[in-house]
Each structure stands twice: as C-alpha cells, then as structure tokens.
Amino acid sequence: MKKSEIDYGRRKFLKVSYIAGCALLADIYFPGCSSKTENKNRRDNLCAPDAWIKIGSDNTVTVIVNHSEMGQGITTAFPMIVAEELEADWSKIRFEIAPAAEIYKNPAFNYQMTGGSTSVRTSFNILRNAGATLRELMIAAAAKTWNAAVSECRAENSRVFHRAGKRSLTYGELIDKAANLPLPKNIPLKKPAEFKIIGKRMPRLDTLEKVYGSAVFGTDVKMPGLLTATVVHPPVFGTKLKRFNSGKTRALPGVRDVVVINEGIAVVADTFWQARQGMEALEVEWTKSSGENPDSEKISQRWAKLANKEGKTIYKIGDVDKFFKKNNNIIRSIYELPYQAHATPSPMNCTAQVRDNRCDIWGPTQNQDAVQEVASKITGLDYASINVYTTFVGGGFGRRISADYAAEAVQISKKVKAPVKVIWTREEDMQHDFYRPASYNVMQAVLNHKGLPVAWMHRIVGADHLAQRLPERIPLKMPYKTPRLLRNLTEYLSGKLVSPVMAGMHAKEGAVPLPYNIDNVRLNFVNDDPGIPLGPWRSVSHSANAFIVECFIDEIAALTGRDPYELRYELLSHDPHMRNVLELAARKSGWGKPLPDGIHRGISFHEYHKTILCFVAEVSVSRTGKIKVHRVVCAIDCGIVINPKIIEVQMESAVAFGLTATLKSAITIRKGRVKQANFDDFPILRMNEMPKVEVHLVKSTNPPTGIGEAGVPLIAPAVANAVSSAAGKRIRKLPINLN
Amino acid sequence: MLTLRVNGKVHHVDVDPDTPLLWVLNEQLGLMGTKYSCGIGECGACTVYVDGENTLSCITPAGDVEGMEITTIEGLKGPVADAIRQAWIEEDVPQCGYCQPGQIMAAAALLNSNPNPNDDDIDAAMSDILCRCGTYQAIRRGIHCAAKRYNHEKK
Ligand code: FES
Ligand code: FES
C-alpha cells in the first residue's frame, strides 16, 4: 500500500494495512514481494486491523515493532505490552520490524528513529490501546457469531469464551468476521495490578535465531546479482579526494568498478575480500586541509585558554554571581573528557538497489527516515518509491542514527546499476565515526558554613553534537510528501540559523538541571568546534556530564569531610522518589559497612529522562595502578517495569559499555586524523574485567521511562569516585590512568 | 580450486587461497553465522573450529585449512552444543547477538574440554571473545547452566 493511502484521520493508530507482508528477516530478500502496492492484495489469511498487530488464521499474533532491535530487547518488550491487553497466547506471539512509514515515526522526535531510550516511553499507551481495541473486536466478532451479548464473552489466551467456557473460538477463527466489524472505541486499559505479562521475566523473542547463527544482520543480506563494495574515506577530517589511480585495482580479479562518491571512494567487487584487496591497491591522493589540522593535545590547550571566557549562558536559576562575589569558600576543579567511538561490533554496512523508479534499502539502521531522506536526495525519488527494510542491528549505541553508510550504498548502486552491499573495514569504522564530543569543564561551587553547595557554576568548553547534526535531522520531521526543494531549503536554513543558536543546548543535558537542591546554578557554554564529526553516543551528553557532576559532588564531600552518600541524601531532601533510589542502592550495597582490605566504594546518582538511578561500585587498585571493578550495585526507578530481566541485562550492558570508556579506551586526534584504528589500540572491556552487577528495581505504577542508555552515565563516576578514595587522588579525566 | 570440508560437507571453491576463511564461509559458501568485526584477530567474532581447535577465521587463509575439518556455528551440533544453546535460551544471553556465534563456539569448546569449568576457567577461555553489549555475566551464567544440564544428562 502506498504510504499516502493510509488514512490517518479515521483511525488514529488503527488503520487497515498489509505492511511487511513478506518475511522481513528471511534469509534471502526478494525486493519484489515487499512492494507496497502488492502487499495491499496480500490478504491471505492475515487480518490486520491496525498498524501494530496482525492476527493470522493460524492464531499467531504478530506485533509490528517500529524500533530497531539492537540488543535492547524491544522486540520482546513491545509484544509483551500488546499481549497484555490483547489477552494473547504468548506462545503464539511473533514480531516483525516495521518498514519505514509515516505512522511509525517516533513521537519523541517526529521521525522514525530508535534512540534516546524513548521506545517504551512513547509507545506504551499506543500499543496497549491497539491490543485492547483488537481484543474487544475479537469479542464482538465472537458475540456476533454466537448471537450472544458482548458482556457474556471474555477473552483469554488468544481465544474468546462464551459464558462459563462452554463455547469458544480462537482469534484466528474470528478474523474474517472481525474484519467487517467497526472498531470498538474508548476501551479502558488494565490497571497495573491486573497485569499478567507486563512485569514478568518473559523470554526474549529474538534469542533463538541468535543462538543458531541465523539472525540476519546487515552484512548477511543476500540476493541474486549482489555486488560488495568497501569505501575509503579521507583520513584527515575536512579534506577530500584529490586524484586517484585505480589501474592496479581494476586489474585485480573480481573487481567490477571504482566509484567516486561524496564521502570518498568505493571499490566494487564480487566479494568483500576482493573489494578490500582492491582498496589496498588503490593509489589515492587527498586534498590538504585549509587550516591547521586538529590535534587532541592542542585542542585541550586551546580549550584551557577559552575556559577563561564567559561563554553563553545556557541555563540559570537563582543568582550565582551574588554568591561567588561575596564568598571565598569556593571549590574549583577542571574536568576533561575525550572523544569516544561507538565501536559497534558490526562495522558500518548497508545494501541498496536503485532502479529507475524505486529504491530498496536493507540495513541495520537506527533511523529509517534518515535513510529515506538520503536515498531520496541521491535518487530524486519521493519517499513513496523508497523502501527501507531494517535488519537486526549489530550494535547501534547511536552510531546508526546517522545514515552516511546508507547514502554510500545508494550512490554506489545507482552508479553501477546493480544491488550493492557496502561493508566498511573496522579501520574505516573507527576513524570515520560521529564521536561522542570531547569537552573541557570548569566546575565551581560556593559552600555554606555547613559545607553544602549553595551556588554552582559549570562552564563547558567544546562543541555540541546536535549543532552539527541538527540540519540533517530537521527535514526528517516533515511530512513524507514535502517537496524536495522545501526539504533542502529547510536543511540549509537549519544549518545557517538553527545550529548556531542550538550550540550548547544539548551539551548541557545531564549537567543541568541538577537533581540536587541547590538554589543558584548556572551553566555556560563556550562554543569551539574543531571540526571532528560528532554524534549521539549511548546516553549522549549525559555520559560526560554525569561523570563531571557526580565526581565534583564527591569532591565537595571529601573537602568538607562528609560521607558522599550522606551529602547526596541531604541534597535530595526535596524529592522522596530520588531519595528512595539513593537509599535502595546504599542499603543493597551495604554502604557504610566495612569492606575487605583493598576494596573501595564509590557512588553515583543521576536522572536520565525521568529514569532515576544510583550506582555503587566496589573497586580495588593494585600497586601498579591497575584498576579492578568487582561489583556494581544498581538501583533504578524507571516507572512500570515491562521486563525485569531485560532491565537487569541492560544495566550489565551499560556497565560494560561505560567501563571501556572509563578504564580502557578513547579516541585521540593526531594531525587531523583519528589515531586509533582497531580493537588493538581501542581495546574493549573483556570477560575477565567484567564486574558482578546487581540490579534492584523500585516498584512503581508510574508510566514507564527508558533503560537502554540510562545506566551508562553512572558507571564512570561511581568507579572514579571509588578510585579517588583508593588512590588518594581525585580523578578528573577519562579514561582513568593512574600512572 | 580449493577443497574445503565444512560442517561435514565437501566444497570445491574457486578462490584465491590467501582469502581469509571467514570470507570464504560468508561469501562463497553462504554461511553467514561467522561474523566479521575486527579482521585482525582481536575480537573472536569469527571463531570457528578447524580440526576441533578454536580458530580465528578472519586471519586464517583458506588455503591453509584445505582438507581439514571446519565447523561453523551452523554446523555446531551434539550434546554439548545442545546444552549451550538451551542454556543461552534459558538465560537469554544474546543482546544485539552479533558476537554470539563466536561466544557459543568458544563456550562449547570450553565445555568439551572441561565439563565443570569454574569462573577462572571461564575467564581464561572466554576473555578473547569481545562483546560490546556486555553480555559477559549472562555468558557466565549460561556456561554454568549448560554445564549443569550437560553433566546431569550424562548421568
Ligand atoms: S573478526 Fe576475527 S578476530 Fe575479530
Ligand atoms: S551481544 Fe552484541 S556484541 Fe555481544
């Protein structure tokens, strides 16, 4: 069905649609069978009364998930939410990843994107409503079949029962009748106390294919006539291709073409290995950069100077100046954060087939609308002629919100007139990321006679990732049928007008507002962009700012001889929910109780988009300065818990992901290029370095918040605070290096 | 022409013998379960068995393993493999899942040589297989669970 044919007004979230008719994650992709018009006729045995749920005559329930599965468990959480209201038989639940379509835009951004831990938060009620509506529709269909009153019927386990269970029909048996009935309206949703599936440790629906090696990731896409390409990008940021000689490359077996694209140069071959050999044989000359090449050390020195500037005031409460002028009980510290790479386990990749009047794209994207937008720009096709099929994502962490790899696949396929799979080498992936911004931070606080901070000043020097990325994001918010010209103009103007104003607006996230009861707070931002490409990195600005804030709070505690937990407890007196989480972590970790020799504790507290967390880390430091994290206790209030098991492992995941950045790896810039290239110089946390993680959830009936990113900001400060106590010196830089 | 024995089947492939085994598996034989992540022997995503030994297929030229018995995740079978898979399902070990074929190959190899591994044995056997999603503790739980299951079934 054409996206434009979807009637949004009539049935808000419920619509007739026969989307994703062919098995999206099948081994071989047949582009033809997913065409939107063909699917319209694929009624088969499927009843699809809305965009989110399909019921088959075999009584299977398929939940359409409009978020990418990158390990966070969304293809289990969404089906659980649906099944709860639908009264579905869990053993018959399936999932499909949604295609790109306007109805699937993420309400948090207004484009179809997986990020910001927004999926459950934004979809909870949409999915519950869809499930409840369909359940009532099934009941109505059964009642009609039996000539009975609706009130005499009830649904359970994908089946409608009449009265005391004398007669029953499965949902699958009811779909034909249901298809002709009007959709019931205004159905009350269950109260949390009535939940049977939500809150349970339901098994993940994506495990089976992942343990047999049959799960289809982007690199696993196959189709007849598929060529494989790999891309070389200009190693120095801000430079371009000057000239190249592809003679040796073209002479190699299997090499089909060498293609210049906007981002660099691509070698197209029958196989990846041939393309890679071809890439090595290429003789390429890049342009010289116009100015001085950025260099991490020099950037840091420049930022230290710029830190004397006032910068732009981004956030302000109370009157900070009054306190700083009058007081001399001031504490001041400098915190520095490096660039960070996403290092997704699967390097960037994407498959595209451009034909005269359509473009099909298969890949591990976190941002289907960005993929459509780049494809539309390159091919000139409108969104209705572009199809995006999302595979399993081999690690996202925010990297795949950009669509640069998709743009490359589309350009190459267009040029060579064949389906093309682009696979980057790890080296290209590491050196052409959109990095978590580095920053230089001046922290200052005025302490009162009790040693409590009464005024707080945070100055960030650096660049804001959103100021860089915003121009390409804003057009995604527009309706699908917006003409190209208007989209391009919007992008252009966003770059000119919005980006400069935005600088700092996102960099402040996680730094302010403080969770703590401090009446006078100001955050200033000194904008200085050295031109390193920036992007969201799991938990975005929070990953840096929680480290800074939480370590600085600990400094204040240390200076005033207070217990770090007690200080936070005092500063959270205004918020019982927050205090509750803090107390839970302290209790479960045995805060204040004696520890074995050589083990030290560190605490961190943070709020991430309404998810409240507290971590306590137990750490030891060897005589040679080697840091070992033994145990991490996490307390979380994330509202209604959908699946506790998934939250637990997401915390383990956050700890592991965050520890790599805390203890092991960073991106440094030397002479305008990234120094690191692979896992030998950007080491990833290993099994023997992984601490025990204990997770304690606060029982709550508040709406669910997010968990995919929420844990990441807390691990660095919890560990750094423990190391500070173990090593007797404050940690103000990551990754921690005691030597 | 190379002759490769993969998962009990003999394949004749027309490929440069220097091509890493990983790409021959993926691109010539269509066995996609073995994954590329680093290509330099640092991550273990491409782990297969060659004559029963854990081998990093991204740095192993296909020509070097001609005639040897190669096993990939698709061909991993037997009671240990079953126990591992069952445990992985029970514990829901995978997150993104990309590293999991390598993890499962390494875990099965460990259990085959040591049916009762303790945490140190697990660290020693598994620390070369990276997981950016941090499923390490789940893997540990999975291996303990598989060991129990396997040893119980043997009795
Ligand atoms: S891909 Fe072979 S070790 Fe990383
Ligand atoms: S499960 Fe994602 S890398 Fe291991």
JSON list of C-alpha atoms and ligand atoms in Angstrom, two decimals, chain A residues 70-71 210 217 344-346 393-395 397, chain B residues 93-100 103 130-136 139, ligand 2:
[
{"chain": "A", "resi": 70, "resn": "MET", "atom": "CA", "xyz": [19.99, -3.61, 18.57]},
{"chain": "A", "resi": 71, "resn": "GLY", "atom": "CA", "xyz": [20.07, -5.76, 21.66]},
{"chain": "A", "resi": 210, "resn": "LYS", "atom": "CA", "xyz": [20.73, -15.51, 17.54]},
{"chain": "A", "resi": 217, "resn": "PHE", "atom": "CA", "xyz": [22.23, -8.65, 10.33]},
{"chain": "A", "resi": 344, "resn": "THR", "atom": "CA", "xyz": [29.70, -1.17, 17.16]},
{"chain": "A", "resi": 345, "resn": "PRO", "atom": "CA", "xyz": [30.50, -4.88, 16.87]},
{"chain": "A", "resi": 346, "resn": "SER", "atom": "CA", "xyz": [29.35, -4.90, 13.28]},
{"chain": "A", "resi": 393, "resn": "VAL", "atom": "CA", "xyz": [21.42, -4.23, 14.23]},
{"chain": "A", "resi": 394, "resn": "GLY", "atom": "CA", "xyz": [24.89, -5.46, 15.27]},
{"chain": "A", "resi": 395, "resn": "GLY", "atom": "CA", "xyz": [25.24, -2.76, 17.88]},
{"chain": "A", "resi": 397, "resn": "PHE", "atom": "CA", "xyz": [24.70, 2.91, 20.51]},
{"chain": "B", "resi": 93, "resn": "VAL", "atom": "CA", "xyz": [22.24, -14.42, 26.71]},
{"chain": "B", "resi": 94, "resn": "PRO", "atom": "CA", "xyz": [22.33, -12.51, 23.40]},
{"chain": "B", "resi": 95, "resn": "GLN", "atom": "CA", "xyz": [21.67, -8.82, 23.20]},
{"chain": "B", "resi": 96, "resn": "CYS", "atom": "CA", "xyz": [22.45, -7.49, 19.72]},
{"chain": "B", "resi": 97, "resn": "GLY", "atom": "CA", "xyz": [23.66, -11.01, 19.07]},
{"chain": "B", "resi": 98, "resn": "TYR", "atom": "CA", "xyz": [26.48, -10.13, 16.71]},
{"chain": "B", "resi": 99, "resn": "CYS", "atom": "CA", "xyz": [29.26, -11.64, 18.81]},
{"chain": "B", "resi": 100, "resn": "GLN", "atom": "CA", "xyz": [27.21, -14.63, 19.91]},
{"chain": "B", "resi": 103, "resn": "GLN", "atom": "CA", "xyz": [30.82, -16.79, 22.07]},
{"chain": "B", "resi": 130, "resn": "LEU", "atom": "CA", "xyz": [34.65, -9.44, 22.85]},
{"chain": "B", "resi": 131, "resn": "CYS", "atom": "CA", "xyz": [31.08, -8.40, 23.45]},
{"chain": "B", "resi": 132, "resn": "ARG", "atom": "CA", "xyz": [30.44, -4.69, 23.10]},
{"chain": "B", "resi": 133, "resn": "CYS", "atom": "CA", "xyz": [26.92, -5.21, 24.50]},
{"chain": "B", "resi": 134, "resn": "GLY", "atom": "CA", "xyz": [28.42, -6.61, 27.68]},
{"chain": "B", "resi": 135, "resn": "THR", "atom": "CA", "xyz": [26.69, -9.99, 27.85]},
{"chain": "B", "resi": 136, "resn": "TYR", "atom": "CA", "xyz": [29.66, -11.36, 29.80]},
{"chain": "B", "resi": 139, "resn": "ILE", "atom": "CA", "xyz": [27.55, -15.84, 29.23]},
{"chain": "C", "resi": 2, "resn": "FES", "atom": "S1", "xyz": [25.64, -9.35, 22.03]},
{"chain": "C", "resi": 2, "resn": "FES", "atom": "FE1", "xyz": [26.16, -7.51, 21.00]},
{"chain": "C", "resi": 2, "resn": "FES", "atom": "S2", "xyz": [28.29, -7.67, 20.81]},
{"chain": "C", "resi": 2, "resn": "FES", "atom": "FE2", "xyz": [27.79, -9.32, 22.05]}
]
